[in-house]
Amino acid sequence: MKESTRVLRFAIIGTVNAIITAVIIALMMNNLNYDYKTSNIVGYLVAQINNFVWSKYWIYVSDENRTKSTWNQLFKFSISCILAYAVQFAFIYLLIDLLGANAYLAQFIGLFVYGASNFLFNRFITFK
């Protein structure tokens, strides 16, 4: 598969995941009165379940990846997500708690930080 096709597919699924994440965060912060940290964790966790399935079977699909252990890939995917999430969470923490930025704006910008980090970690670690 061409790398441009892979990036386009990642962008499509990333957009779906961003919507899932944003909706969950907004519902938890606005309707359920959770703080931004808890809302952020739950939103990203739910979206990553969706992300793994699409990543394995559509974004990073190859004969080699189809034959690799799903459990091994799930473990590597989880590590990649944790690393990308840590980068994103540190970024929004810096914006919100240290710089006083609006929590909603910081969450939105954090989606892009997460997406870029997640693509790189999964491309070169999980589904290399």
Short mmCIF file of C-alpha atoms in Angstrom, two decimals:
data_model
loop_
_atom_site.label_atom_id
_atom_site.label_comp_id
_atom_site.label_asym_id
_atom_site.label_seq_id
_atom_site.Cartn_x
_atom_site.Cartn_y
_atom_site.Cartn_z
CA MET A 1 0.00 0.00 0.00
CA LYS A 2 1.22 3.48 -0.80
CA GLU A 3 2.11 5.59 2.21
CA SER A 4 -0.23 8.34 0.96
CA THR A 5 -3.15 5.86 1.01
CA ARG A 6 -2.19 4.79 4.53
CA VAL A 7 -2.07 8.42 5.71
CA LEU A 8 -5.47 9.13 4.08
CA ARG A 9 -7.02 6.09 5.77
CA PHE A 10 -5.45 7.11 9.06
CA ALA A 11 -6.90 10.60 8.65
CA ILE A 12 -10.39 9.20 8.02
CA ILE A 13 -10.33 6.91 11.05
CA GLY A 14 -8.57 9.61 13.06
CA THR A 15 -11.43 11.97 12.28
CA VAL A 16 -13.98 9.39 13.41
CA ASN A 17 -11.95 8.79 16.57
CA ALA A 18 -11.65 12.52 17.19
CA ILE A 19 -15.43 12.83 16.95
CA ILE A 20 -15.92 9.90 19.34
CA THR A 21 -13.38 11.40 21.76
CA ALA A 22 -14.80 14.93 21.55
CA VAL A 23 -18.40 13.78 22.04
CA ILE A 24 -17.52 11.69 25.07
CA ILE A 25 -15.41 14.48 26.59
CA ALA A 26 -18.13 17.07 26.00
CA LEU A 27 -20.86 14.85 27.44
CA MET A 28 -18.81 14.02 30.50
CA MET A 29 -17.73 17.62 31.14
CA ASN A 30 -21.05 19.30 30.31
CA ASN A 31 -23.73 16.78 31.25
CA LEU A 32 -22.07 14.60 33.85
CA ASN A 33 -19.87 17.28 35.47
CA TYR A 34 -16.62 15.31 35.31
CA ASP A 35 -13.36 17.23 35.27
CA TYR A 36 -11.30 17.50 32.09
CA LYS A 37 -8.81 14.84 33.21
CA THR A 38 -11.34 12.04 33.77
CA SER A 39 -13.29 13.03 30.68
CA ASN A 40 -10.12 12.99 28.61
CA ILE A 41 -9.06 9.53 29.81
CA VAL A 42 -12.46 7.94 29.13
CA GLY A 43 -12.84 9.64 25.74
CA TYR A 44 -9.47 8.44 24.49
CA LEU A 45 -9.91 4.93 25.88
CA VAL A 46 -13.22 4.38 24.08
CA ALA A 47 -11.87 5.79 20.80
CA GLN A 48 -8.80 3.54 20.94
CA ILE A 49 -10.87 0.38 20.98
CA ASN A 50 -12.34 1.52 17.67
CA ASN A 51 -8.91 2.61 16.46
CA PHE A 52 -7.22 -0.77 16.95
CA VAL A 53 -9.75 -2.67 14.85
CA TRP A 54 -9.54 -0.19 11.97
CA SER A 55 -5.75 0.02 12.24
CA LYS A 56 -5.20 -3.72 12.06
CA TYR A 57 -7.68 -4.47 9.30
CA TRP A 58 -7.74 -1.34 7.14
CA ILE A 59 -4.99 1.22 7.80
CA TYR A 60 -1.94 -0.99 8.28
CA VAL A 61 -3.30 -4.04 6.46
CA SER A 62 -0.73 -6.33 4.87
CA ASP A 63 -0.22 -10.06 4.48
CA GLU A 64 2.45 -9.89 7.18
CA ASN A 65 0.19 -8.00 9.62
CA ARG A 66 -2.70 -10.42 9.01
CA THR A 67 -0.56 -13.35 10.12
CA LYS A 68 0.97 -11.66 13.16
CA SER A 69 -0.46 -12.38 16.57
CA THR A 70 -3.36 -10.07 17.34
CA TRP A 71 -2.43 -10.18 21.03
CA ASN A 72 1.13 -9.12 20.28
CA GLN A 73 -0.12 -6.29 18.08
CA LEU A 74 -2.71 -5.30 20.69
CA PHE A 75 0.06 -5.10 23.29
CA LYS A 76 2.25 -2.95 21.01
CA PHE A 77 -0.77 -0.87 20.02
CA SER A 78 -1.55 -0.26 23.69
CA ILE A 79 2.03 0.84 24.34
CA SER A 80 1.90 3.15 21.31
CA CYS A 81 -1.41 4.62 22.49
CA ILE A 82 -0.07 5.14 25.99
CA LEU A 83 2.98 6.95 24.60
CA ALA A 84 0.85 9.11 22.27
CA TYR A 85 -1.61 9.75 25.07
CA ALA A 86 1.18 10.80 27.43
CA VAL A 87 2.45 13.30 24.86
CA GLN A 88 -1.09 14.64 24.37
CA PHE A 89 -1.93 14.76 28.07
CA ALA A 90 1.30 16.58 28.93
CA PHE A 91 0.47 19.04 26.16
CA ILE A 92 -3.06 19.79 27.43
CA TYR A 93 -1.87 19.90 31.05
CA LEU A 94 0.70 22.49 30.03
CA LEU A 95 -1.91 24.52 28.18
CA ILE A 96 -4.67 24.33 30.81
CA ASP A 97 -2.97 24.15 34.19
CA LEU A 98 0.23 26.04 33.51
CA LEU A 99 -0.78 28.54 30.82
CA GLY A 100 -4.45 28.97 31.75
CA ALA A 101 -5.84 28.08 28.32
CA ASN A 102 -9.49 27.24 27.76
CA ALA A 103 -10.02 23.53 28.53
CA TYR A 104 -12.18 22.92 25.44
CA LEU A 105 -9.68 24.58 23.09
CA ALA A 106 -6.79 22.69 24.66
CA GLN A 107 -8.68 19.39 24.28
CA PHE A 108 -9.33 20.19 20.61
CA ILE A 109 -5.69 21.02 19.88
CA GLY A 110 -4.65 17.93 21.84
CA LEU A 111 -6.55 15.74 19.36
CA PHE A 112 -4.04 16.72 16.67
CA VAL A 113 -1.04 16.22 18.93
CA TYR A 114 -2.35 12.77 19.81
CA GLY A 115 -3.12 11.91 16.18
CA ALA A 116 0.34 12.75 14.90
CA SER A 117 2.06 10.92 17.76
CA ASN A 118 -0.23 7.92 17.43
CA PHE A 119 0.36 7.58 13.68
CA LEU A 120 4.13 7.65 14.12
CA PHE A 121 4.20 5.20 17.03
CA ASN A 122 1.88 2.73 15.30
CA ARG A 123 3.58 3.05 11.92
CA PHE A 124 7.03 2.35 13.30
CA ILE A 125 6.30 0.18 16.36
CA THR A 126 3.00 -1.69 16.17
CA PHE A 127 2.47 -2.34 12.47
CA LYS A 128 5.97 -1.86 11.05
#
